[in-house]
PDB file of C-alpha atoms and ligand atoms in Angstrom:
ATOM      1  CA  MET E 233      11.483  91.720  64.377  1.00 82.00           C
ATOM      2  CA  LEU E 234      13.432  94.976  64.324  1.00 90.00           C
ATOM      3  CA  ALA E 235      14.180  94.496  60.617  1.00 91.00           C
ATOM      4  CA  GLU E 236      10.486  93.881  59.867  1.00 92.00           C
ATOM      5  CA  THR E 237       9.394  96.991  61.774  1.00 91.00           C
ATOM      6  CA  HIS E 238      12.067  98.995  59.977  1.00 92.00           C
ATOM      7  CA  GLN E 239      10.974  97.750  56.584  1.00 92.00           C
ATOM      8  CA  ARG E 240       7.273  98.297  57.230  1.00 93.00           C
ATOM      9  CA  LEU E 241       7.705 101.890  58.434  1.00 93.00           C
ATOM     10  CA  GLY E 242      10.334 102.788  55.839  1.00 89.00           C
ATOM     11  CA  ALA E 243       7.603 103.862  53.415  1.00 89.00           C
ATOM     12  CA  VAL E 244       6.071 106.423  55.807  1.00 92.00           C
ATOM     13  CA  LYS E 245       6.789 109.954  54.546  1.00 93.00           C
ATOM     14  CA  ASP E 246       4.808 112.022  57.062  1.00 92.00           C
ATOM     15  CA  GLY E 247       6.449 114.989  58.791  1.00 93.00           C
ATOM     16  CA  ALA E 248       9.229 117.264  57.575  1.00 93.00           C
ATOM     17  CA  VAL E 249      12.937 117.695  58.229  1.00 93.00           C
ATOM     18  CA  ALA E 250      13.709 120.582  60.641  1.00 90.00           C
ATOM     19  CA  THR E 251      14.745 123.635  58.645  1.00 88.00           C
ATOM     20  CA  TYR E 252      15.587 126.238  61.294  1.00 86.00           C
ATOM     21  CA  ILE E 253      19.287 125.883  60.416  1.00 88.00           C
ATOM     22  CA  PRO E 254      20.742 124.908  57.002  1.00 86.00           C
ATOM     23  CA  ALA E 255      22.788 121.992  58.406  1.00 85.00           C
ATOM     24  CA  LEU E 256      19.604 120.234  59.550  1.00 87.00           C
ATOM     25  CA  ALA E 257      17.606 121.117  56.425  1.00 88.00           C
ATOM     26  CA  ALA E 258      20.277 119.329  54.346  1.00 89.00           C
ATOM     27  CA  VAL E 259      19.794 115.925  56.068  1.00 91.00           C
ATOM     28  CA  PRO E 260      18.399 113.294  53.615  1.00 93.00           C
ATOM     29  CA  PRO E 261      14.819 112.794  54.869  1.00 94.00           C
ATOM     30  CA  ASP E 262      14.539 109.084  54.059  1.00 94.00           C
ATOM     31  CA  LEU E 263      17.294 107.963  56.432  1.00 97.00           C
ATOM     32  CA  PHE E 264      15.886 105.605  59.045  1.00 97.00           C
ATOM     33  CA  GLY E 265      17.779 103.698  61.701  1.00 97.00           C
ATOM     34  CA  LEU E 266      16.612 101.554  64.606  1.00 97.00           C
ATOM     35  CA  ALA E 267      18.623  99.982  67.408  1.00 97.00           C
ATOM     36  CA  THR E 268      17.939  98.259  70.700  1.00 97.00           C
ATOM     37  CA  VAL E 269      20.374  97.415  73.487  1.00 97.00           C
ATOM     38  CA  SER E 270      19.325  95.158  76.344  1.00 96.00           C
ATOM     39  CA  VAL E 271      20.537  95.560  79.917  1.00 97.00           C
ATOM     40  CA  ASP E 272      22.748  92.517  79.401  1.00 96.00           C
ATOM     41  CA  GLY E 273      24.451  94.307  76.497  1.00 96.00           C
ATOM     42  CA  ARG E 274      22.859  92.590  73.489  1.00 96.00           C
ATOM     43  CA  VAL E 275      22.607  94.898  70.468  1.00 96.00           C
ATOM     44  CA  ALA E 276      20.077  94.615  67.616  1.00 96.00           C
ATOM     45  CA  GLU E 277      20.066  97.080  64.702  1.00 97.00           C
ATOM     46  CA  ALA E 278      18.281  97.810  61.442  1.00 97.00           C
ATOM     47  CA  GLY E 279      18.749 100.353  58.633  1.00 97.00           C
ATOM     48  CA  ASP E 280      20.783 103.536  59.164  1.00 97.00           C
ATOM     49  CA  SER E 281      21.499 102.774  62.806  1.00 98.00           C
ATOM     50  CA  ARG E 282      25.130 103.981  62.481  1.00 98.00           C
ATOM     51  CA  HIS E 283      24.370 107.177  60.576  1.00 98.00           C
ATOM     52  CA  PRO E 284      25.620 110.252  62.507  1.00 97.00           C
ATOM     53  CA  PHE E 285      23.302 113.136  63.373  1.00 97.00           C
ATOM     54  CA  THR E 286      23.112 115.792  66.085  1.00 97.00           C
ATOM     55  CA  ILE E 287      21.543 114.757  69.353  1.00 98.00           C
ATOM     56  CA  GLN E 288      19.607 118.020  69.868  1.00 97.00           C
ATOM     57  CA  SER E 289      16.999 117.678  72.619  1.00 96.00           C
ATOM     58  CA  VAL E 290      17.675 113.992  73.221  1.00 98.00           C
ATOM     59  CA  SER E 291      20.608 115.353  75.250  1.00 98.00           C
ATOM     60  CA  LYS E 292      18.250 116.890  77.824  1.00 98.00           C
ATOM     61  CA  PRO E 293      17.606 113.870  80.089  1.00 98.00           C
ATOM     62  CA  PHE E 294      21.300 113.012  80.126  1.00 98.00           C
ATOM     63  CA  THR E 295      22.413 116.502  81.192  1.00 98.00           C
ATOM     64  CA  TYR E 296      19.601 116.596  83.756  1.00 98.00           C
ATOM     65  CA  ALA E 297      20.878 113.321  85.235  1.00 98.00           C
ATOM     66  CA  LEU E 298      24.386 114.778  85.313  1.00 98.00           C
ATOM     67  CA  ALA E 299      23.172 117.864  87.202  1.00 98.00           C
ATOM     68  CA  LEU E 300      21.274 115.680  89.691  1.00 98.00           C
ATOM     69  CA  ASP E 301      24.369 113.566  90.257  1.00 98.00           C
ATOM     70  CA  LEU E 302      26.733 116.506  90.680  1.00 98.00           C
ATOM     71  CA  LEU E 303      24.563 118.944  92.581  1.00 98.00           C
ATOM     72  CA  GLY E 304      21.955 116.771  94.276  1.00 97.00           C
ATOM     73  CA  ARG E 305      18.190 116.810  93.924  1.00 96.00           C
ATOM     74  CA  ARG E 306      17.385 119.799  96.146  1.00 96.00           C
ATOM     75  CA  PRO E 307      19.172 122.625  94.270  1.00 97.00           C
ATOM     76  CA  VAL E 308      18.225 121.191  90.898  1.00 98.00           C
ATOM     77  CA  ARG E 309      14.559 120.887  91.877  1.00 97.00           C
ATOM     78  CA  ALA E 310      14.629 124.430  93.272  1.00 96.00           C
ATOM     79  CA  ALA E 311      15.778 125.708  89.871  1.00 97.00           C
ATOM     80  CA  VAL E 312      13.735 123.491  87.516  1.00 98.00           C
ATOM     81  CA  GLY E 313      10.285 121.942  88.085  1.00 96.00           C
ATOM     82  CA  VAL E 314       9.034 118.500  87.076  1.00 95.00           C
ATOM     83  CA  GLN E 315       5.623 119.478  85.707  1.00 92.00           C
ATOM     84  CA  PRO E 316       4.455 118.873  82.122  1.00 89.00           C
ATOM     85  CA  MET E 317       3.912 122.019  80.048  1.00 86.00           C
ATOM     86  CA  ALA E 318       1.207 122.459  77.429  1.00 82.00           C
ATOM     87  CA  GLU E 319       3.170 125.009  75.355  1.00 83.00           C
ATOM     88  CA  ALA E 320       5.668 124.352  72.540  1.00 83.00           C
ATOM     89  CA  PHE E 321       9.166 123.112  73.488  1.00 85.00           C
ATOM     90  CA  ASN E 322      10.782 126.521  72.929  1.00 87.00           C
ATOM     91  CA  ALA E 323       8.036 128.640  74.531  1.00 88.00           C
ATOM     92  CA  LEU E 324       9.169 131.762  76.391  1.00 90.00           C
ATOM     93  CA  VAL E 325       7.288 130.617  79.463  1.00 89.00           C
ATOM     94  CA  LEU E 326       8.211 130.009  83.090  1.00 92.00           C
ATOM     95  CA  ASP E 327       6.016 128.564  85.828  1.00 91.00           C
ATOM     96  CA  PRO E 328       4.195 131.780  86.858  1.00 88.00           C
ATOM     97  CA  VAL E 329       4.038 130.809  90.530  1.00 88.00           C
ATOM     98  CA  ARG E 330       7.700 129.906  91.039  1.00 89.00           C
ATOM     99  CA  SER E 331       9.425 131.787  88.201  1.00 89.00           C
ATOM    100  CA  ARG E 332      11.306 128.704  87.097  1.00 96.00           C
ATOM    101  CA  PRO E 333      11.018 126.396  84.069  1.00 97.00           C
ATOM    102  CA  PHE E 334       8.242 123.830  84.148  1.00 96.00           C
ATOM    103  CA  ASN E 335      10.567 120.880  83.494  1.00 96.00           C
ATOM    104  CA  PRO E 336      14.052 119.990  82.184  1.00 97.00           C
ATOM    105  CA  MET E 337      12.782 118.433  78.935  1.00 95.00           C
ATOM    106  CA  VAL E 338      11.775 121.775  77.366  1.00 94.00           C
ATOM    107  CA  ASN E 339      14.283 124.390  76.248  1.00 96.00           C
ATOM    108  CA  ALA E 340      13.808 126.701  79.245  1.00 97.00           C
ATOM    109  CA  GLY E 341      14.521 123.820  81.639  1.00 98.00           C
ATOM    110  CA  ALA E 342      17.484 122.498  79.681  1.00 98.00           C
ATOM    111  CA  ILE E 343      19.059 125.960  79.510  1.00 98.00           C
ATOM    112  CA  ALA E 344      18.509 126.298  83.259  1.00 98.00           C
ATOM    113  CA  VAL E 345      20.306 122.969  83.780  1.00 98.00           C
ATOM    114  CA  ALA E 346      23.157 124.187  81.532  1.00 98.00           C
ATOM    115  CA  GLY E 347      23.347 127.360  83.667  1.00 98.00           C
ATOM    116  CA  LEU E 348      23.513 125.311  86.885  1.00 98.00           C
ATOM    117  CA  LEU E 349      26.361 123.261  85.408  1.00 98.00           C
ATOM    118  CA  GLY E 350      28.055 126.536  84.396  1.00 98.00           C
ATOM    119  CA  ASP E 351      27.707 127.848  87.955  1.00 98.00           C
ATOM    120  CA  ALA E 352      29.178 124.676  89.440  1.00 98.00           C
ATOM    121  CA  LEU E 353      31.887 123.854  86.914  1.00 98.00           C
ATOM    122  CA  GLY E 354      32.827 127.071  85.091  1.00 97.00           C
ATOM    123  CA  ALA E 355      34.828 126.376  81.941  1.00 97.00           C
ATOM    124  CA  GLN E 356      34.724 122.643  82.714  1.00 98.00           C
ATOM    125  CA  ALA E 357      30.939 122.479  82.323  1.00 98.00           C
ATOM    126  CA  PHE E 358      30.813 121.497  78.672  1.00 98.00           C
ATOM    127  CA  PRO E 359      33.854 119.139  78.778  1.00 98.00           C
ATOM    128  CA  MET E 360      32.309 117.366  81.784  1.00 98.00           C
ATOM    129  CA  LEU E 361      28.924 117.152  80.033  1.00 98.00           C
ATOM    130  CA  GLN E 362      30.531 115.805  76.853  1.00 98.00           C
ATOM    131  CA  GLN E 363      32.490 113.260  78.857  1.00 98.00           C
ATOM    132  CA  ARG E 364      29.417 112.040  80.772  1.00 98.00           C
ATOM    133  CA  LEU E 365      27.247 111.664  77.676  1.00 98.00           C
ATOM    134  CA  SER E 366      30.140 109.866  75.955  1.00 98.00           C
ATOM    135  CA  SER E 367      30.378 107.510  78.897  1.00 98.00           C
ATOM    136  CA  ALA E 368      26.630 106.800  78.617  1.00 98.00           C
ATOM    137  CA  ALA E 369      27.082 106.081  74.881  1.00 98.00           C
ATOM    138  CA  GLY E 370      30.243 104.027  75.404  1.00 98.00           C
ATOM    139  CA  ARG E 371      32.316 106.038  72.921  1.00 98.00           C
ATOM    140  CA  ASP E 372      33.637 109.599  72.531  1.00 98.00           C
ATOM    141  CA  LEU E 373      30.899 111.853  71.168  1.00 98.00           C
ATOM    142  CA  ALA E 374      32.292 114.665  69.008  1.00 98.00           C
ATOM    143  CA  LEU E 375      30.889 118.146  68.425  1.00 98.00           C
ATOM    144  CA  ASP E 376      29.425 119.058  65.021  1.00 97.00           C
ATOM    145  CA  HIS E 377      31.044 122.489  64.676  1.00 97.00           C
ATOM    146  CA  ALA E 378      28.876 123.573  61.725  1.00 95.00           C
ATOM    147  CA  VAL E 379      25.657 122.804  63.606  1.00 96.00           C
ATOM    148  CA  TYR E 380      27.009 124.471  66.754  1.00 97.00           C
ATOM    149  CA  ARG E 381      27.892 127.655  64.835  1.00 96.00           C
ATOM    150  CA  SER E 382      24.424 127.752  63.214  1.00 95.00           C
ATOM    151  CA  GLU E 383      22.666 127.134  66.537  1.00 95.00           C
ATOM    152  CA  ALA E 384      24.689 129.953  68.093  1.00 95.00           C
ATOM    153  CA  ALA E 385      24.102 132.312  65.174  1.00 94.00           C
ATOM    154  CA  THR E 386      20.328 131.787  64.980  1.00 93.00           C
ATOM    155  CA  GLY E 387      19.266 130.807  68.514  1.00 94.00           C
ATOM    156  CA  HIS E 388      17.671 134.109  69.485  1.00 96.00           C
ATOM    157  CA  ARG E 389      14.753 132.496  71.247  1.00 96.00           C
ATOM    158  CA  ASN E 390      17.054 130.314  73.337  1.00 97.00           C
ATOM    159  CA  ARG E 391      19.140 133.381  74.139  1.00 98.00           C
ATOM    160  CA  ALA E 392      15.979 135.194  75.243  1.00 97.00           C
ATOM    161  CA  LEU E 393      15.135 132.248  77.497  1.00 97.00           C
ATOM    162  CA  ALA E 394      18.627 132.352  79.028  1.00 98.00           C
ATOM    163  CA  HIS E 395      18.220 136.035  79.844  1.00 97.00           C
ATOM    164  CA  LEU E 396      14.783 135.396  81.319  1.00 96.00           C
ATOM    165  CA  LEU E 397      16.245 132.669  83.541  1.00 97.00           C
ATOM    166  CA  HIS E 398      19.275 134.696  84.552  1.00 97.00           C
ATOM    167  CA  GLY E 399      16.989 137.629  85.364  1.00 95.00           C
ATOM    168  CA  ALA E 400      14.807 135.360  87.526  1.00 95.00           C
ATOM    169  CA  GLY E 401      17.911 134.247  89.457  1.00 96.00           C
ATOM    170  CA  VAL E 402      17.680 130.602  88.328  1.00 97.00           C
ATOM    171  CA  PHE E 403      21.452 130.575  87.710  1.00 98.00           C
ATOM    172  CA  GLY E 404      24.275 133.049  88.290  1.00 97.00           C
ATOM    173  CA  VAL E 405      26.479 132.476  85.263  1.00 98.00           C
ATOM    174  CA  ALA E 406      26.038 134.923  82.350  1.00 98.00           C
ATOM    175  CA  ALA E 407      23.069 134.129  80.086  1.00 98.00           C
ATOM    176  CA  GLU E 408      25.438 133.918  77.088  1.00 98.00           C
ATOM    177  CA  GLU E 409      27.541 131.260  78.843  1.00 98.00           C
ATOM    178  CA  ALA E 410      24.545 129.130  79.821  1.00 98.00           C
ATOM    179  CA  VAL E 411      23.076 129.165  76.332  1.00 98.00           C
ATOM    180  CA  ASP E 412      26.483 128.428  74.818  1.00 98.00           C
ATOM    181  CA  ILE E 413      26.708 125.213  76.882  1.00 98.00           C
ATOM    182  CA  TYR E 414      23.200 124.348  75.671  1.00 98.00           C
ATOM    183  CA  PHE E 415      24.061 124.991  71.996  1.00 98.00           C
ATOM    184  CA  ARG E 416      27.108 122.735  72.321  1.00 98.00           C
ATOM    185  CA  GLN E 417      25.200 119.922  74.018  1.00 98.00           C
ATOM    186  CA  CYS E 418      22.606 119.987  71.196  1.00 98.00           C
ATOM    187  CA  SER E 419      25.424 119.732  68.626  1.00 98.00           C
ATOM    188  CA  LEU E 420      26.973 116.484  69.869  1.00 98.00           C
ATOM    189  CA  ILE E 421      27.033 113.795  67.186  1.00 98.00           C
ATOM    190  CA  VAL E 422      25.341 110.450  67.884  1.00 98.00           C
ATOM    191  CA  THR E 423      23.829 107.492  66.029  1.00 98.00           C
ATOM    192  CA  ALA E 424      20.650 105.515  66.723  1.00 98.00           C
ATOM    193  CA  CYS E 425      22.913 102.835  68.155  1.00 98.00           C
ATOM    194  CA  ASP E 426      24.500 105.361  70.550  1.00 98.00           C
ATOM    195  CA  LEU E 427      21.043 106.446  71.689  1.00 98.00           C
ATOM    196  CA  ALA E 428      20.079 102.819  72.321  1.00 98.00           C
ATOM    197  CA  VAL E 429      23.193 102.352  74.502  1.00 98.00           C
ATOM    198  CA  MET E 430      22.452 105.612  76.329  1.00 98.00           C
ATOM    199  CA  GLY E 431      18.865 104.484  76.890  1.00 98.00           C
ATOM    200  CA  ALA E 432      20.070 101.097  78.067  1.00 98.00           C
ATOM    201  CA  THR E 433      22.381 102.867  80.549  1.00 98.00           C
ATOM    202  CA  LEU E 434      19.302 104.479  82.106  1.00 98.00           C
ATOM    203  CA  ALA E 435      17.362 101.186  81.889  1.00 98.00           C
ATOM    204  CA  ASN E 436      20.283  99.510  83.662  1.00 98.00           C
ATOM    205  CA  VAL E 437      20.058 101.937  86.617  1.00 97.00           C
ATOM    206  CA  GLY E 438      22.967 104.090  85.446  1.00 98.00           C
ATOM    207  CA  THR E 439      25.534 101.458  84.458  1.00 98.00           C
ATOM    208  CA  ASN E 440      26.406 101.231  80.754  1.00 98.00           C
ATOM    209  CA  PRO E 441      25.604  97.569  79.944  1.00 98.00           C
ATOM    210  CA  VAL E 442      28.092  97.420  77.068  1.00 98.00           C
ATOM    211  CA  THR E 443      31.176  98.945  78.748  1.00 98.00           C
ATOM    212  CA  GLY E 444      30.294  98.347  82.404  1.00 98.00           C
ATOM    213  CA  ALA E 445      30.998 102.026  83.232  1.00 98.00           C
ATOM    214  CA  GLU E 446      29.003 103.437  86.150  1.00 98.00           C
ATOM    215  CA  VAL E 447      27.656 106.618  84.575  1.00 98.00           C
ATOM    216  CA  TYR E 448      24.777 107.850  86.770  1.00 98.00           C
ATOM    217  CA  GLY E 449      23.608 107.281  90.324  1.00 98.00           C
ATOM    218  CA  VAL E 450      20.350 105.512  91.179  1.00 97.00           C
ATOM    219  CA  GLU E 451      18.486 108.637  92.376  1.00 97.00           C
ATOM    220  CA  ALA E 452      19.457 110.634  89.308  1.00 98.00           C
ATOM    221  CA  VAL E 453      18.210 107.848  87.041  1.00 98.00           C
ATOM    222  CA  ARG E 454      14.889 107.545  88.858  1.00 98.00           C
ATOM    223  CA  ASP E 455      14.158 111.273  88.688  1.00 98.00           C
ATOM    224  CA  THR E 456      15.270 111.474  85.068  1.00 98.00           C
ATOM    225  CA  LEU E 457      13.076 108.579  83.936  1.00 98.00           C
ATOM    226  CA  SER E 458      10.135 110.108  85.805  1.00 96.00           C
ATOM    227  CA  VAL E 459      10.336 113.422  83.919  1.00 96.00           C
ATOM    228  CA  MET E 460      11.030 111.633  80.646  1.00 96.00           C
ATOM    229  CA  PHE E 461       7.816 109.700  81.163  1.00 94.00           C
ATOM    230  CA  THR E 462       5.653 112.731  81.945  1.00 91.00           C
ATOM    231  CA  CYS E 463       7.363 115.450  79.846  1.00 91.00           C
ATOM    232  CA  GLY E 464       9.668 113.800  77.292  1.00 89.00           C
ATOM    233  CA  LEU E 465       7.521 114.091  74.187  1.00 84.00           C
ATOM    234  CA  TYR E 466       6.729 117.785  74.614  1.00 69.00           C
ATOM    235  CA  ASP E 467       3.058 118.551  74.220  1.00 66.00           C
ATOM    236  CA  GLY E 468       2.574 115.011  72.888  1.00 73.00           C
ATOM    237  CA  ALA E 469       3.701 113.481  76.202  1.00 77.00           C
ATOM    238  CA  GLY E 470       0.270 112.431  77.507  1.00 82.00           C
ATOM    239  CA  ASP E 471      -0.658 110.797  74.223  1.00 84.00           C
ATOM    240  CA  TRP E 472       2.674 108.957  74.212  1.00 86.00           C
ATOM    241  CA  ALA E 473       2.220 107.769  77.797  1.00 88.00           C
ATOM    242  CA  CYS E 474      -1.055 106.107  76.785  1.00 89.00           C
ATOM    243  CA  ARG E 475       0.049 104.763  73.416  1.00 88.00           C
ATOM    244  CA  VAL E 476       3.559 103.552  74.224  1.00 90.00           C
ATOM    245  CA  GLY E 477       3.918 103.830  77.978  1.00 93.00           C
ATOM    246  CA  VAL E 478       7.690 104.062  78.468  1.00 95.00           C
ATOM    247  CA  PRO E 479       9.935 107.068  79.256  1.00 96.00           C
ATOM    248  CA  ALA E 480      11.317 108.667  76.092  1.00 95.00           C
ATOM    249  CA  LYS E 481      12.878 111.821  74.658  1.00 96.00           C
ATOM    250  CA  SER E 482      12.842 113.154  71.115  1.00 93.00           C
ATOM    251  CA  GLY E 483      14.896 115.773  69.277  1.00 93.00           C
ATOM    252  CA  VAL E 484      14.382 117.917  66.174  1.00 92.00           C
ATOM    253  CA  GLY E 485      17.437 116.283  64.565  1.00 94.00           C
ATOM    254  CA  GLY E 486      15.334 113.110  64.215  1.00 95.00           C
ATOM    255  CA  GLY E 487      16.680 111.254  67.229  1.00 97.00           C
ATOM    256  CA  LEU E 488      14.560 109.456  69.788  1.00 97.00           C
ATOM    257  CA  VAL E 489      15.492 107.429  72.844  1.00 97.00           C
ATOM    258  CA  ALA E 490      13.062 105.224  74.758  1.00 97.00           C
ATOM    259  CA  VAL E 491      13.789 103.356  77.976  1.00 97.00           C
ATOM    260  CA  VAL E 492      12.158 100.113  79.048  1.00 96.00           C
ATOM    261  CA  ASN E 493      13.109 100.063  82.699  1.00 94.00           C
ATOM    262  CA  ARG E 494      15.433  97.194  83.698  1.00 94.00           C
ATOM    263  CA  GLN E 495      15.159  95.762  80.183  1.00 94.00           C
ATOM    264  CA  LEU E 496      16.069  97.797  77.150  1.00 95.00           C
ATOM    265  CA  GLY E 497      17.154 101.037  75.492  1.00 97.00           C
ATOM    266  CA  ILE E 498      15.644 101.878  72.103  1.00 97.00           C
ATOM    267  CA  GLY E 499      17.342 104.378  69.759  1.00 98.00           C
ATOM    268  CA  VAL E 500      15.804 105.743  66.558  1.00 97.00           C
ATOM    269  CA  PHE E 501      16.994 108.099  63.854  1.00 97.00           C
ATOM    270  CA  SER E 502      14.298 109.406  61.499  1.00 97.00           C
ATOM    271  CA  PRO E 503      14.729 113.024  60.359  1.00 96.00           C
ATOM    272  CA  ARG E 504      11.126 113.869  59.442  1.00 96.00           C
ATOM    273  CA  VAL E 505       9.510 115.374  62.555  1.00 92.00           C
ATOM    274  CA  ASP E 506       5.890 116.288  63.312  1.00 89.00           C
ATOM    275  CA  SER E 507       4.618 119.735  64.299  1.00 85.00           C
ATOM    276  CA  ALA E 508       5.594 119.126  67.938  1.00 81.00           C
ATOM    277  CA  GLY E 509       9.203 118.295  66.906  1.00 83.00           C
ATOM    278  CA  ASN E 510       8.948 114.501  67.348  1.00 87.00           C
ATOM    279  CA  PRO E 511      10.296 112.067  64.686  1.00 92.00           C
ATOM    280  CA  VAL E 512       7.226 110.500  63.069  1.00 93.00           C
ATOM    281  CA  ARG E 513       8.623 107.048  62.291  1.00 95.00           C
ATOM    282  CA  GLY E 514      10.414 107.058  65.637  1.00 92.00           C
ATOM    283  CA  LEU E 515       7.106 107.299  67.444  1.00 92.00           C
ATOM    284  CA  MET E 516       5.566 104.646  65.209  1.00 93.00           C
ATOM    285  CA  ALA E 517       8.511 102.262  65.652  1.00 94.00           C
ATOM    286  CA  CYS E 518       8.382 102.535  69.440  1.00 93.00           C
ATOM    287  CA  GLU E 519       4.634 102.081  69.417  1.00 92.00           C
ATOM    288  CA  ALA E 520       4.971  98.946  67.286  1.00 93.00           C
ATOM    289  CA  LEU E 521       7.691  97.463  69.499  1.00 92.00           C
ATOM    290  CA  ALA E 522       5.751  98.306  72.658  1.00 90.00           C
ATOM    291  CA  GLU E 523       2.657  96.665  71.228  1.00 90.00           C
ATOM    292  CA  GLU E 524       4.384  93.518  70.020  1.00 89.00           C
ATOM    293  CA  LEU E 525       6.566  93.010  73.076  1.00 89.00           C
ATOM    294  CA  GLY E 526       4.057  94.260  75.658  1.00 90.00           C
ATOM    295  CA  LEU E 527       6.462  96.947  76.877  1.00 91.00           C
ATOM    296  CA  HIS E 528       3.915  99.451  78.251  1.00 91.00           C
ATOM    297  CA  LEU E 529       4.658 100.102  81.924  1.00 90.00           C
ATOM    298  CA  PHE E 530       1.071  99.284  82.841  1.00 89.00           C
ATOM    299  CA  GLU E 531       0.630  96.309  80.558  1.00 83.00           C
ATOM    300  CA  PRO E 532      -1.213  93.792  82.765  1.00 75.00           C
ATOM    301  CA  SER E 533       0.529  90.812  81.203  1.00 67.00           C
ATOM    302  CA  ASN E 534       3.935  92.377  80.504  1.00 60.00           C
ATOM    303  CA  PRO E 535       5.932  89.385  79.249  1.00 56.00           C
ATOM    304  CA  GLY E 536       9.158  91.261  79.992  1.00 55.00           C
ATOM    305  CA  SER E 537      12.632  90.217  79.087  1.00 53.00           C
ATOM    306  CA  THR E 538      11.718  86.738  77.921  1.00 57.00           C
ATOM    307  CA  LEU E 539      10.611  88.259  74.614  1.00 56.00           C
ATOM    308  CA  LEU E 540      13.678  90.401  74.052  1.00 61.00           C
ATOM    309  CA  PRO E 541      15.732  87.826  72.099  1.00 61.00           C
ATOM    310  CA  ALA E 542      12.974  88.013  69.437  1.00 63.00           C
ATOM    311  CA  LEU E 543      14.218  91.481  68.477  1.00 65.00           C
ATOM    312  CA  ALA E 544      17.318  90.150  66.787  1.00 61.00           C
ATOM    313  CA  GLY E 545      15.407  87.521  64.810  1.00 58.00           C
TER     314      GLY E 545
HETATM  315  N1  LIG C  52      18.580 123.044  69.184  1.00 79.87           N
HETATM  316  C1  LIG C  52      17.155 122.941  69.227  1.00 79.87           C
HETATM  317  C2  LIG C  52      16.586 124.155  69.918  1.00 79.87           C
HETATM  318  O1  LIG C  52      17.026 124.460  70.981  1.00 79.87           O
HETATM  319  C3  LIG C  52      16.753 121.673  69.916  1.00 79.87           C
HETATM  320  C4  LIG C  52      15.276 121.491  69.974  1.00 79.87           C
HETATM  321  C5  LIG C  52      14.825 120.059  69.938  1.00 79.87           C
HETATM  322  O2  LIG C  52      15.564 119.149  69.569  1.00 79.87           O
HETATM  323  O3  LIG C  52      13.665 119.831  70.252  1.00 79.87           O
HETATM  324  O4  LIG C  52      15.722 124.806  69.409  1.00 79.87           O
END
């Protein structure tokens, strides 16, 4: 079924590769990989599912879960809200009432989370983050130095957000340090298969179903999936909740992770993104799988895991 979906959507050319840095603009636009990993560790793949790319914003739920685990819900919630935001993902906007980011799935919120990790861990913040995301993926995730350097050289808007947040007292570490952690997290290299394992780790209540590693605590997973569901697809989140109905997160590098709670992680790589920054074929693939397998959270007759073996066939 995965192979069929991959083949059918392969012809879709809508959207455009992100061009804000040369390293992303150079990615061949036709690449397309799909992978699913079930909570009992079964892997199904199609197309360019092992092609490396930078994780970009798909990192956000995983660093949020790390912050929740390390610091606890109260300080994290005090610094970053859980409300959807109507503006673009990189908007220079804070919640006007509380002077904090609306949610951790947009840049302001993710930079705030990076700052909180910087406050708590100092120079160990990025190594710890890299280690935790690697544990969720079940292999060591390396840094793409070229992408990191470009992000750092051109990320003026993100830098502005970091200063805004530091000025509002959201974190204490220097704005430059917080945004540097964020640039590095965006530059970690993954594949669609890695994203499927990472998604399956969340679906499996924090335990990586392939390696057995306990990566995240139960509370962190629950909060993370909740904000992924309501805020994960940027300003397209409400539409996604109706059409697909599972928590998900996209990135401008073409990555997408979707989580079918207690069942499945879905990972997609498709570099052409829409105007909101979401990979076009990624959305379509998840919609097709959700439709065919009845994955929507509120599907009245959700057939559940009994249909999952069909993915490999
Ligand atoms: N590095 C990108 C930025 O911060 C990530 C955005 C995204 O993937 O949506 O602008």
